[in-house]
């Protein structure tokens, strides 16, 4: 029998049941959200950061599911790139996540809440001091 946390899909009972773990849906949501233009990365926990340091990717980071009588709700915590429209990116995340979860698991999410944690500016290149001042100053000394 399926665990209370797992999702059991409506299927043909002659063949058996299909059970999806919430972690699978979290990974799908994490990948779908990170592929949206304007998303820098998803917010992770300390355990996710340690996992990434060890060389494994944590695709479900920044995603939290709530399963209750009303349905499945997803909360996403993400960093957005500087210079993009935050509402447009957030709505794109909501649409893409709903579509991918429905397409891949046949589970309709009741809510997709996007929490923008920070805006990340572009990294500027460190100036090369030799180019900036040139080698002429060394010859004058």
Coordinates of N, CA, C and O in Angstrom, one line a residue, residues 14-132:
X14 N -6.9 -2.8 -12.7 CA -6.6 -4.2 -13.1 C -5.1 -4.4 -13.2 O -4.6 -5.5 -12.9
X15 N -4.3 -3.4 -13.5 CA -2.9 -3.5 -13.7 C -2.1 -3.2 -12.4 O -0.9 -3.5 -12.3
X16 N -2.7 -2.5 -11.5 CA -2.0 -2.0 -10.3 C -2.1 -0.5 -10.2 O -2.8 0.1 -10.9
X17 N -1.4 0.0 -9.2 CA -1.4 1.4 -9.0 C -0.1 2.1 -9.3 O 1.0 1.4 -9.3
X18 N -0.1 3.4 -9.6 CA 1.1 4.2 -9.8 C 1.2 5.1 -8.7 O 0.3 5.9 -8.4
X19 N 2.4 5.1 -8.0 CA 2.7 5.9 -6.9 C 3.9 6.8 -7.2 O 4.9 6.3 -7.7
X20 N 3.7 8.1 -6.9 CA 4.8 9.1 -7.2 C 5.2 9.7 -5.9 O 4.4 10.2 -5.1
X21 N 6.5 9.6 -5.6 CA 7.0 10.3 -4.4 C 7.1 11.8 -4.6 O 7.3 12.3 -5.7
X22 N 6.9 12.5 -3.5 CA 6.9 14.0 -3.6 C 8.3 14.5 -4.1 O 8.4 15.6 -4.7
X23 N 9.3 13.8 -3.8 CA 10.7 14.2 -4.2 C 10.8 14.3 -5.7 O 11.5 15.1 -6.3
X24 N 10.1 13.4 -6.4 CA 10.1 13.3 -7.9 C 9.5 14.6 -8.4 O 10.0 15.3 -9.3
X25 N 8.4 15.0 -7.8 CA 7.7 16.3 -8.3 C 8.6 17.5 -7.9 O 8.7 18.4 -8.7
X26 N 9.3 17.5 -6.8 CA 10.2 18.6 -6.4 C 11.3 18.7 -7.5 O 11.6 19.8 -7.8
X27 N 11.8 17.6 -7.9 CA 12.9 17.6 -8.9 C 12.4 18.2 -10.2 O 13.0 19.0 -10.9
X28 N 11.2 17.7 -10.6 CA 10.6 18.2 -11.9 C 10.4 19.7 -11.8 O 10.7 20.5 -12.7
X29 N 9.9 20.2 -10.7 CA 9.6 21.6 -10.5 C 10.9 22.4 -10.5 O 11.1 23.4 -11.1
X30 N 11.9 21.9 -9.8 CA 13.2 22.6 -9.7 C 13.9 22.7 -11.1 O 14.4 23.8 -11.4
X31 N 13.9 21.7 -11.9 CA 14.4 21.7 -13.2 C 13.6 22.7 -14.1 O 14.2 23.5 -14.8
X32 N 12.3 22.6 -14.1 CA 11.5 23.4 -14.9 C 11.7 24.9 -14.6 O 11.8 25.7 -15.5
X33 N 11.7 25.2 -13.3 CA 11.9 26.6 -12.9 C 13.3 27.2 -13.2 O 13.4 28.3 -13.7
X34 N 14.3 26.3 -13.1 CA 15.7 26.8 -13.4 C 15.9 27.1 -14.9 O 16.8 27.8 -15.3
X35 N 15.1 26.5 -15.7 CA 15.2 26.6 -17.2 C 14.5 27.9 -17.7 O 14.7 28.3 -18.8
X36 N 13.8 28.6 -16.9 CA 13.1 29.9 -17.3 C 14.1 31.0 -17.4 O 15.0 31.1 -16.5
X37 N 14.1 31.7 -18.5 CA 15.0 32.9 -18.7 C 14.8 33.9 -17.6 O 13.7 34.3 -17.3
X38 N 15.9 34.3 -17.0 CA 15.8 35.3 -15.9 C 16.0 34.7 -14.6 O 16.3 35.4 -13.6
X39 N 16.0 33.4 -14.4 CA 16.2 32.7 -13.1 C 17.7 32.5 -13.0 O 18.3 31.9 -13.9
X40 N 18.3 33.0 -12.0 CA 19.7 32.8 -11.7 C 20.0 31.4 -11.2 O 20.7 30.6 -11.7
X41 N 19.3 31.1 -10.1 CA 19.3 29.7 -9.5 C 18.3 29.6 -8.4 O 17.7 30.6 -8.0
X42 N 18.0 28.4 -8.0 CA 17.1 28.2 -6.9 C 17.8 28.3 -5.6 O 19.0 27.9 -5.5
X43 N 17.1 28.7 -4.5 CA 17.7 28.8 -3.2 C 17.8 27.4 -2.6 O 16.8 26.7 -2.6
X44 N 18.9 27.1 -2.1 CA 19.1 25.8 -1.5 C 19.3 25.9 0.0 O 19.5 26.9 0.6
X45 N 19.4 24.7 0.6 CA 19.7 24.6 2.0 C 21.1 24.2 2.2 O 21.8 24.0 1.2
X46 N 21.6 24.1 3.4 CA 22.9 23.7 3.7 C 23.2 22.3 3.1 O 24.3 22.1 2.6
X47 N 22.3 21.4 3.3 CA 22.4 20.1 2.8 C 22.6 20.1 1.3 O 23.4 19.3 0.7
X48 N 21.8 20.9 0.6 CA 21.9 21.0 -0.9 C 23.3 21.5 -1.3 O 23.9 21.1 -2.3
X49 N 23.8 22.5 -0.5 CA 25.1 23.1 -0.9 C 26.2 22.1 -0.7 O 27.1 22.0 -1.5
X50 N 26.1 21.3 0.4 CA 27.1 20.2 0.6 C 27.0 19.2 -0.5 O 28.1 18.7 -1.0
X51 N 25.8 18.8 -0.9 CA 25.6 17.8 -2.0 C 26.3 18.3 -3.3 O 27.0 17.6 -4.0
X52 N 26.1 19.6 -3.6 CA 26.7 20.2 -4.8 C 28.2 20.2 -4.7 O 28.9 20.1 -5.7
X53 N 28.8 20.5 -3.5 CA 30.2 20.5 -3.3 C 30.8 19.1 -3.6 O 31.9 19.0 -4.0
X54 N 30.0 18.1 -3.3 CA 30.5 16.7 -3.5 C 30.3 16.3 -4.9 O 30.6 15.2 -5.3
X55 N 29.8 17.2 -5.8 CA 29.8 16.9 -7.2 C 28.4 16.4 -7.7 O 28.3 16.2 -8.9
X56 N 27.5 16.3 -6.9 CA 26.1 15.9 -7.3 C 25.2 17.1 -7.4 O 25.4 18.1 -6.6
X57 N 24.3 17.1 -8.3 CA 23.4 18.3 -8.4 C 22.2 18.0 -7.6 O 21.6 16.9 -7.6
X58 N 21.7 19.1 -7.0 CA 20.4 19.0 -6.2 C 19.3 19.7 -7.0 O 19.2 20.9 -6.8
X59 N 18.6 19.0 -7.8 CA 17.6 19.7 -8.7 C 16.4 20.1 -7.9 O 15.6 20.9 -8.4
X60 N 16.1 19.5 -6.8 CA 14.9 19.8 -6.0 C 15.1 20.9 -5.0 O 14.1 21.2 -4.3
X61 N 16.2 21.6 -5.1 CA 16.5 22.6 -4.0 C 15.6 23.9 -4.3 O 15.3 24.2 -5.4
X62 N 15.2 24.5 -3.2 CA 14.3 25.6 -3.2 C 12.9 25.3 -3.5 O 12.1 26.2 -3.8
X63 N 12.5 24.1 -3.5 CA 11.1 23.7 -3.8 C 10.5 22.9 -2.6 O 11.1 22.0 -2.1
X64 N 9.3 23.4 -2.2 CA 8.7 22.8 -1.0 C 7.2 22.5 -1.4 O 6.5 23.3 -1.9
X65 N 6.8 21.2 -1.2 CA 5.5 20.8 -1.6 C 4.6 20.7 -0.3 O 5.1 20.3 0.8
X66 N 3.3 21.0 -0.4 CA 2.4 20.8 0.6 C 1.2 20.0 0.0 O 0.6 20.4 -1.0
X67 N 1.0 18.8 0.6 CA -0.1 18.0 0.1 C -1.2 17.9 1.1 O -1.0 17.5 2.3
X68 N -2.4 18.4 0.7 CA -3.5 18.3 1.7 C -4.8 18.0 0.9 O -4.7 17.6 -0.3
X69 N -5.9 18.2 1.6 CA -7.2 17.8 0.9 C -7.5 18.7 -0.3 O -8.1 18.3 -1.3
X70 N -7.0 19.9 -0.3 CA -7.3 20.9 -1.4 C -6.4 20.5 -2.7 O -6.8 20.8 -3.8
X71 N -5.3 19.8 -2.5 CA -4.5 19.4 -3.6 C -3.0 19.6 -3.3 O -2.6 19.6 -2.1
X72 N -2.2 19.7 -4.3 CA -0.8 19.9 -4.2 C -0.4 21.3 -4.4 O -0.7 21.9 -5.4
X73 N 0.3 21.9 -3.4 CA 0.8 23.3 -3.5 C 2.3 23.3 -3.6 O 2.9 22.5 -2.8
X74 N 2.9 24.1 -4.4 CA 4.3 24.2 -4.5 C 4.8 25.6 -4.1 O 4.2 26.6 -4.6
X75 N 5.8 25.7 -3.3 CA 6.5 27.0 -3.0 C 7.9 26.9 -3.5 O 8.6 26.0 -3.2
X76 N 8.2 27.9 -4.3 CA 9.5 28.0 -5.0 C 10.3 29.2 -4.5 O 9.7 30.3 -4.5
X77 N 11.5 29.0 -4.1 CA 12.4 30.1 -3.6 C 13.5 30.2 -4.6 O 14.3 29.3 -4.8
X78 N 13.6 31.4 -5.2 CA 14.6 31.5 -6.3 C 15.3 32.9 -6.3 O 14.8 33.8 -5.7
X79 N 16.5 32.9 -7.0 CA 17.2 34.1 -7.2 C 17.0 34.5 -8.7 O 17.0 33.7 -9.6
X80 N 16.8 35.8 -8.9 CA 16.5 36.3 -10.2 C 17.6 37.1 -10.7 O 18.3 37.8 -9.9
X81 N 17.9 37.1 -12.0 CA 19.0 37.9 -12.6 C 18.6 39.4 -12.6 O 17.4 39.7 -12.8
X82 N 19.6 40.3 -12.4 CA 19.3 41.7 -12.4 C 18.9 42.1 -13.8 O 19.5 41.7 -14.8
X83 N 18.0 43.0 -13.9 CA 17.6 43.6 -15.2 C 16.4 43.0 -15.9 O 16.0 43.4 -17.0
X84 N 15.8 42.0 -15.3 CA 14.7 41.3 -15.9 C 13.4 41.8 -15.1 O 13.5 42.2 -14.0
X85 N 12.3 41.6 -15.8 CA 11.0 42.0 -15.1 C 10.6 40.8 -14.2 O 10.3 39.7 -14.6
X86 N 10.6 41.1 -12.9 CA 10.4 40.1 -11.9 C 9.0 39.5 -12.0 O 8.8 38.3 -12.0
X87 N 7.9 40.3 -12.2 CA 6.6 39.7 -12.4 C 6.5 38.8 -13.6 O 5.9 37.7 -13.6
X88 N 7.1 39.2 -14.7 CA 7.1 38.4 -15.9 C 7.8 37.0 -15.7 O 7.3 36.0 -16.1
X89 N 9.0 37.1 -15.1 CA 9.7 35.9 -14.8 C 8.9 35.0 -13.8 O 8.9 33.8 -14.0
X90 N 8.3 35.6 -12.8 CA 7.6 34.8 -11.8 C 6.4 34.1 -12.5 O 6.1 32.9 -12.3
X91 N 5.7 34.8 -13.4 CA 4.5 34.2 -14.1 C 5.0 33.1 -15.1 O 4.3 32.1 -15.2
X92 N 6.2 33.3 -15.7 CA 6.7 32.3 -16.6 C 7.1 31.0 -15.8 O 6.9 29.9 -16.2
X93 N 7.6 31.2 -14.6 CA 7.9 30.1 -13.7 C 6.6 29.3 -13.4 O 6.6 28.1 -13.5
X94 N 5.6 30.1 -13.0 CA 4.3 29.4 -12.6 C 3.8 28.6 -13.8 O 3.4 27.5 -13.6
X95 N 3.8 29.2 -15.0 CA 3.2 28.5 -16.2 C 4.0 27.3 -16.5 O 3.5 26.2 -16.7
X96 N 5.3 27.4 -16.6 CA 6.2 26.3 -16.9 C 6.1 25.2 -15.9 O 6.0 24.0 -16.3
X97 N 6.1 25.5 -14.7 CA 6.0 24.5 -13.6 C 4.7 23.7 -13.7 O 4.7 22.5 -13.7
X98 N 3.6 24.4 -13.8 CA 2.3 23.8 -13.9 C 2.3 22.8 -15.1 O 1.8 21.7 -15.0
X99 N 2.7 23.3 -16.3 CA 2.7 22.5 -17.5 C 3.6 21.3 -17.4 O 3.1 20.2 -17.7
X100 N 4.8 21.4 -16.9 CA 5.7 20.3 -16.8 C 5.2 19.2 -15.8 O 5.3 18.0 -16.1
X101 N 4.7 19.7 -14.7 CA 4.2 18.7 -13.7 C 3.0 18.0 -14.2 O 2.9 16.7 -14.1
X102 N 2.1 18.7 -14.9 CA 0.9 18.1 -15.4 C 1.3 17.1 -16.6 O 0.8 16.0 -16.6
X103 N 2.2 17.5 -17.4 CA 2.6 16.7 -18.5 C 3.4 15.4 -18.1 O 3.1 14.3 -18.6
X104 N 4.2 15.6 -17.1 CA 5.1 14.4 -16.7 C 4.5 13.5 -15.7 O 4.8 12.3 -15.7
X105 N 3.5 14.0 -14.9 CA 3.0 13.2 -13.8 C 1.5 13.1 -13.8 O 0.9 12.3 -13.0
X106 N 0.8 13.9 -14.6 CA -0.6 14.0 -14.6 C -1.2 14.5 -13.2 O -2.3 14.1 -12.9
X107 N -0.4 15.3 -12.5 CA -0.8 15.9 -11.3 C -1.0 17.4 -11.5 O -0.1 18.0 -12.0
X108 N -2.2 17.9 -11.2 CA -2.5 19.3 -11.4 C -2.2 20.0 -10.1 O -2.8 19.7 -9.0
X109 N -1.3 21.0 -10.1 CA -0.9 21.7 -8.9 C -2.0 22.8 -8.7 O -2.5 23.4 -9.6
X110 N -2.5 22.9 -7.4 CA -3.5 23.9 -7.1 C -2.9 25.3 -6.9 O -3.6 26.2 -7.3
X111 N -1.7 25.4 -6.5 CA -1.0 26.6 -6.3 C 0.5 26.5 -6.7 O 1.1 25.5 -6.3
X112 N 1.0 27.5 -7.3 CA 2.5 27.6 -7.5 C 2.9 29.0 -7.0 O 2.6 30.0 -7.7
X113 N 3.5 29.0 -5.8 CA 3.9 30.3 -5.2 C 5.3 30.5 -5.4 O 6.2 29.7 -5.1
X114 N 5.7 31.6 -6.1 CA 7.1 32.0 -6.4 C 7.5 33.0 -5.4 O 6.9 34.1 -5.3
X115 N 8.6 32.7 -4.6 CA 9.2 33.7 -3.7 C 10.5 34.1 -4.2 O 11.4 33.3 -4.3
X116 N 10.7 35.4 -4.6 CA 11.9 35.9 -5.1 C 12.7 36.3 -3.9 O 12.4 37.2 -3.2
X117 N 13.8 35.6 -3.7 CA 14.6 35.8 -2.5 C 15.6 36.9 -2.7 O 15.9 37.7 -1.8
X118 N 16.2 37.1 -3.9 CA 17.2 38.1 -4.2 C 17.3 38.3 -5.7 O 16.9 37.5 -6.5
X119 N 17.9 39.5 -6.0 CA 18.2 39.8 -7.4 C 19.8 39.8 -7.4 O 20.4 40.4 -6.6
X120 N 20.3 39.0 -8.4 CA 21.7 38.8 -8.5 C 22.2 39.7 -9.7 O 21.8 39.5 -10.8
X121 N 23.2 40.6 -9.4 CA 23.7 41.4 -10.4 C 24.7 40.7 -11.3 O 25.2 39.6 -10.9
X122 N 25.0 41.2 -12.5 CA 26.0 40.6 -13.3 C 27.4 40.7 -12.7 O 27.7 41.7 -12.0
X123 N 28.2 39.7 -12.9 CA 29.5 39.7 -12.4 C 30.4 40.5 -13.4 O 30.4 40.3 -14.6
X124 N 31.1 41.5 -12.8 CA 32.0 42.3 -13.7 C 33.3 41.7 -13.7 O 33.8 41.2 -12.7
X125 N 34.0 41.8 -14.9 CA 35.3 41.2 -15.0 C 36.3 42.1 -14.3 O 36.2 43.3 -14.2
X126 N 37.2 41.5 -13.6 CA 38.3 42.2 -12.9 C 39.2 42.8 -13.9 O 39.7 42.2 -14.8
X127 N 39.5 44.1 -13.7 CA 40.3 44.8 -14.7 C 41.8 44.3 -14.6 O 42.3 44.1 -13.5
X128 N 42.4 44.3 -15.7 CA 43.8 43.9 -15.8 C 44.6 45.1 -15.6 O 44.6 46.1 -16.3
X129 N 45.4 45.1 -14.5 CA 46.2 46.3 -14.2 C 47.2 46.7 -15.2 O 47.5 47.9 -15.4
X130 N 47.8 45.7 -15.9 CA 48.8 46.0 -16.9 C 48.2 46.7 -18.1 O 48.7 47.6 -18.7
X131 N 46.9 46.3 -18.4 CA 46.2 47.0 -19.5 C 45.8 48.4 -19.1 O 45.9 49.3 -19.9
X132 N 45.4 48.5 -17.8 CA 44.9 49.8 -17.4 C 46.0 50.9 -17.3 O 45.8 52.0 -17.7

